[in-house]
């Protein structure tokens, strides 16, 4: 019996934990800026998030590159402050004091 083949991820569901309504997004391949500014692709109305805090680039075929955009309160992976990191699968990050959950969305999963 062969193992079921898993399709390539088509993007991520992003949830801002603790922000309430309107804090759940689907993002696909490409660059997505996160922050408080109207220029941000994912607007995060939280006092500890910079206007343009970080950027997530979703890579075709799976994974992301997370870049801090010289934020005041930092971009965190666990207890480690990061400026540039490659990630794959499901993961959580923190922008200032705001936690974000990234969950892989498969091509055949209902959105």
PDB file of C-alpha atoms in Angstrom:
ATOM      1  CA  UNK A   1       0.000   0.000   0.000  1.00  0.00           C
ATOM      2  CA  UNK A   2       1.547   3.299  -1.043  1.00  0.00           C
ATOM      3  CA  UNK A   3       1.437   6.440   1.029  1.00  0.00           C
ATOM      4  CA  UNK A   4      -1.058   9.077  -0.040  1.00  0.00           C
ATOM      5  CA  UNK A   5       0.578  11.853  -1.980  1.00  0.00           C
ATOM      6  CA  UNK A   6       0.205  15.260  -0.451  1.00  0.00           C
ATOM      7  CA  UNK A   7      -0.322  18.158  -2.843  1.00  0.00           C
ATOM      8  CA  UNK A   8       1.945  21.179  -2.735  1.00  0.00           C
ATOM      9  CA  UNK A   9       0.728  23.885  -0.355  1.00  0.00           C
ATOM     10  CA  UNK A  10      -1.080  26.734  -2.078  1.00  0.00           C
ATOM     11  CA  UNK A  11      -0.656  29.251   0.722  1.00  0.00           C
ATOM     12  CA  UNK A  12      -1.349  29.987   4.362  1.00  0.00           C
ATOM     13  CA  UNK A  13      -4.262  30.882   6.591  1.00  0.00           C
ATOM     14  CA  UNK A  14      -3.017  33.612   8.936  1.00  0.00           C
ATOM     15  CA  UNK A  15      -4.760  34.264  12.236  1.00  0.00           C
ATOM     16  CA  UNK A  16      -3.950  37.143  14.556  1.00  0.00           C
ATOM     17  CA  UNK A  17      -4.625  35.758  18.020  1.00  0.00           C
ATOM     18  CA  UNK A  18      -6.420  38.207  20.277  1.00  0.00           C
ATOM     19  CA  UNK A  19      -7.468  40.842  17.712  1.00  0.00           C
ATOM     20  CA  UNK A  20     -11.085  39.769  17.223  1.00  0.00           C
ATOM     21  CA  UNK A  21     -13.087  40.044  13.992  1.00  0.00           C
ATOM     22  CA  UNK A  22     -11.358  40.656  10.684  1.00  0.00           C
ATOM     23  CA  UNK A  23      -8.111  39.094  11.832  1.00  0.00           C
ATOM     24  CA  UNK A  24      -8.073  35.996   9.619  1.00  0.00           C
ATOM     25  CA  UNK A  25      -6.555  36.048   6.114  1.00  0.00           C
ATOM     26  CA  UNK A  26      -5.680  33.674   3.293  1.00  0.00           C
ATOM     27  CA  UNK A  27      -2.397  34.478   1.564  1.00  0.00           C
ATOM     28  CA  UNK A  28      -0.881  32.850  -1.506  1.00  0.00           C
ATOM     29  CA  UNK A  29       2.425  33.022  -3.341  1.00  0.00           C
ATOM     30  CA  UNK A  30       4.220  36.359  -3.296  1.00  0.00           C
ATOM     31  CA  UNK A  31       5.157  39.079  -0.831  1.00  0.00           C
ATOM     32  CA  UNK A  32       2.797  40.278   1.894  1.00  0.00           C
ATOM     33  CA  UNK A  33       3.614  43.215   4.204  1.00  0.00           C
ATOM     34  CA  UNK A  34       2.297  43.101   7.778  1.00  0.00           C
ATOM     35  CA  UNK A  35       1.723  46.180   9.926  1.00  0.00           C
ATOM     36  CA  UNK A  36      -0.593  48.940  11.150  1.00  0.00           C
ATOM     37  CA  UNK A  37      -0.282  51.122   8.029  1.00  0.00           C
ATOM     38  CA  UNK A  38      -2.838  51.331   5.231  1.00  0.00           C
ATOM     39  CA  UNK A  39       0.081  50.277   3.001  1.00  0.00           C
ATOM     40  CA  UNK A  40       0.241  46.887   4.750  1.00  0.00           C
ATOM     41  CA  UNK A  41      -1.362  43.919   3.014  1.00  0.00           C
ATOM     42  CA  UNK A  42      -2.375  42.436   6.383  1.00  0.00           C
ATOM     43  CA  UNK A  43      -3.426  45.325   8.639  1.00  0.00           C
ATOM     44  CA  UNK A  44      -2.795  44.625  12.306  1.00  0.00           C
ATOM     45  CA  UNK A  45      -4.340  47.187  14.640  1.00  0.00           C
ATOM     46  CA  UNK A  46      -2.133  46.563  17.665  1.00  0.00           C
ATOM     47  CA  UNK A  47      -0.077  49.129  19.615  1.00  0.00           C
ATOM     48  CA  UNK A  48       3.125  47.022  19.567  1.00  0.00           C
ATOM     49  CA  UNK A  49       3.072  46.462  15.787  1.00  0.00           C
ATOM     50  CA  UNK A  50       5.011  48.953  13.637  1.00  0.00           C
ATOM     51  CA  UNK A  51       3.423  50.671  10.629  1.00  0.00           C
ATOM     52  CA  UNK A  52       5.294  48.308   8.288  1.00  0.00           C
ATOM     53  CA  UNK A  53       6.550  45.660  10.688  1.00  0.00           C
ATOM     54  CA  UNK A  54       7.475  42.578   8.652  1.00  0.00           C
ATOM     55  CA  UNK A  55       7.162  40.934   5.271  1.00  0.00           C
ATOM     56  CA  UNK A  56       6.253  37.331   4.504  1.00  0.00           C
ATOM     57  CA  UNK A  57       7.120  35.934   1.093  1.00  0.00           C
ATOM     58  CA  UNK A  58       5.200  32.753   0.329  1.00  0.00           C
ATOM     59  CA  UNK A  59       7.328  30.574  -1.954  1.00  0.00           C
ATOM     60  CA  UNK A  60       5.673  28.525  -4.694  1.00  0.00           C
ATOM     61  CA  UNK A  61       5.873  24.875  -3.710  1.00  0.00           C
ATOM     62  CA  UNK A  62       5.898  25.577   0.022  1.00  0.00           C
ATOM     63  CA  UNK A  63       7.460  27.610   2.780  1.00  0.00           C
ATOM     64  CA  UNK A  64       7.983  31.277   3.480  1.00  0.00           C
ATOM     65  CA  UNK A  65      10.741  33.798   4.002  1.00  0.00           C
ATOM     66  CA  UNK A  66      10.005  36.096   6.950  1.00  0.00           C
ATOM     67  CA  UNK A  67      11.785  39.476   7.044  1.00  0.00           C
ATOM     68  CA  UNK A  68      11.611  42.066   9.826  1.00  0.00           C
ATOM     69  CA  UNK A  69      11.308  45.575   8.338  1.00  0.00           C
ATOM     70  CA  UNK A  70      13.330  47.368  11.045  1.00  0.00           C
ATOM     71  CA  UNK A  71      10.392  47.229  13.452  1.00  0.00           C
ATOM     72  CA  UNK A  72      10.534  48.881  16.858  1.00  0.00           C
ATOM     73  CA  UNK A  73       9.382  45.891  18.938  1.00  0.00           C
ATOM     74  CA  UNK A  74      10.857  43.090  16.845  1.00  0.00           C
ATOM     75  CA  UNK A  75       9.749  39.980  15.025  1.00  0.00           C
ATOM     76  CA  UNK A  76       9.994  36.846  17.138  1.00  0.00           C
ATOM     77  CA  UNK A  77      10.110  33.120  16.490  1.00  0.00           C
ATOM     78  CA  UNK A  78       9.638  31.569  19.918  1.00  0.00           C
ATOM     79  CA  UNK A  79      12.054  33.390  22.231  1.00  0.00           C
ATOM     80  CA  UNK A  80      14.421  34.364  19.389  1.00  0.00           C
ATOM     81  CA  UNK A  81      14.288  37.762  17.718  1.00  0.00           C
ATOM     82  CA  UNK A  82      14.713  37.312  13.951  1.00  0.00           C
ATOM     83  CA  UNK A  83      15.497  39.630  11.072  1.00  0.00           C
ATOM     84  CA  UNK A  84      15.405  37.077   8.232  1.00  0.00           C
ATOM     85  CA  UNK A  85      14.370  33.426   8.462  1.00  0.00           C
ATOM     86  CA  UNK A  86      13.040  30.700   6.162  1.00  0.00           C
ATOM     87  CA  UNK A  87      10.138  28.646   7.531  1.00  0.00           C
ATOM     88  CA  UNK A  88       7.957  25.783   6.342  1.00  0.00           C
ATOM     89  CA  UNK A  89       4.873  23.948   7.524  1.00  0.00           C
ATOM     90  CA  UNK A  90       2.679  25.458  10.232  1.00  0.00           C
ATOM     91  CA  UNK A  91       4.330  28.000  12.530  1.00  0.00           C
ATOM     92  CA  UNK A  92       3.651  30.844  14.959  1.00  0.00           C
ATOM     93  CA  UNK A  93       5.441  34.193  15.127  1.00  0.00           C
ATOM     94  CA  UNK A  94       5.124  37.278  17.264  1.00  0.00           C
ATOM     95  CA  UNK A  95       5.200  40.880  16.041  1.00  0.00           C
ATOM     96  CA  UNK A  96       5.842  42.946  19.144  1.00  0.00           C
ATOM     97  CA  UNK A  97       3.320  41.425  21.579  1.00  0.00           C
ATOM     98  CA  UNK A  98       0.879  40.200  18.879  1.00  0.00           C
ATOM     99  CA  UNK A  99       0.896  36.458  18.071  1.00  0.00           C
ATOM    100  CA  UNK A 100       0.217  35.272  14.529  1.00  0.00           C
ATOM    101  CA  UNK A 101      -0.550  31.687  13.571  1.00  0.00           C
ATOM    102  CA  UNK A 102       0.330  30.487  10.035  1.00  0.00           C
ATOM    103  CA  UNK A 103      -1.428  27.293   8.912  1.00  0.00           C
ATOM    104  CA  UNK A 104      -0.686  25.607   5.576  1.00  0.00           C
ATOM    105  CA  UNK A 105      -3.592  25.560   3.145  1.00  0.00           C
ATOM    106  CA  UNK A 106      -3.408  22.699   0.629  1.00  0.00           C
ATOM    107  CA  UNK A 107      -4.564  23.144  -2.953  1.00  0.00           C
ATOM    108  CA  UNK A 108      -7.482  20.703  -2.469  1.00  0.00           C
ATOM    109  CA  UNK A 109      -8.598  22.050   0.897  1.00  0.00           C
ATOM    110  CA  UNK A 110     -11.759  24.178   0.910  1.00  0.00           C
ATOM    111  CA  UNK A 111     -11.015  27.823   1.563  1.00  0.00           C
TER     112      UNK A 111
END
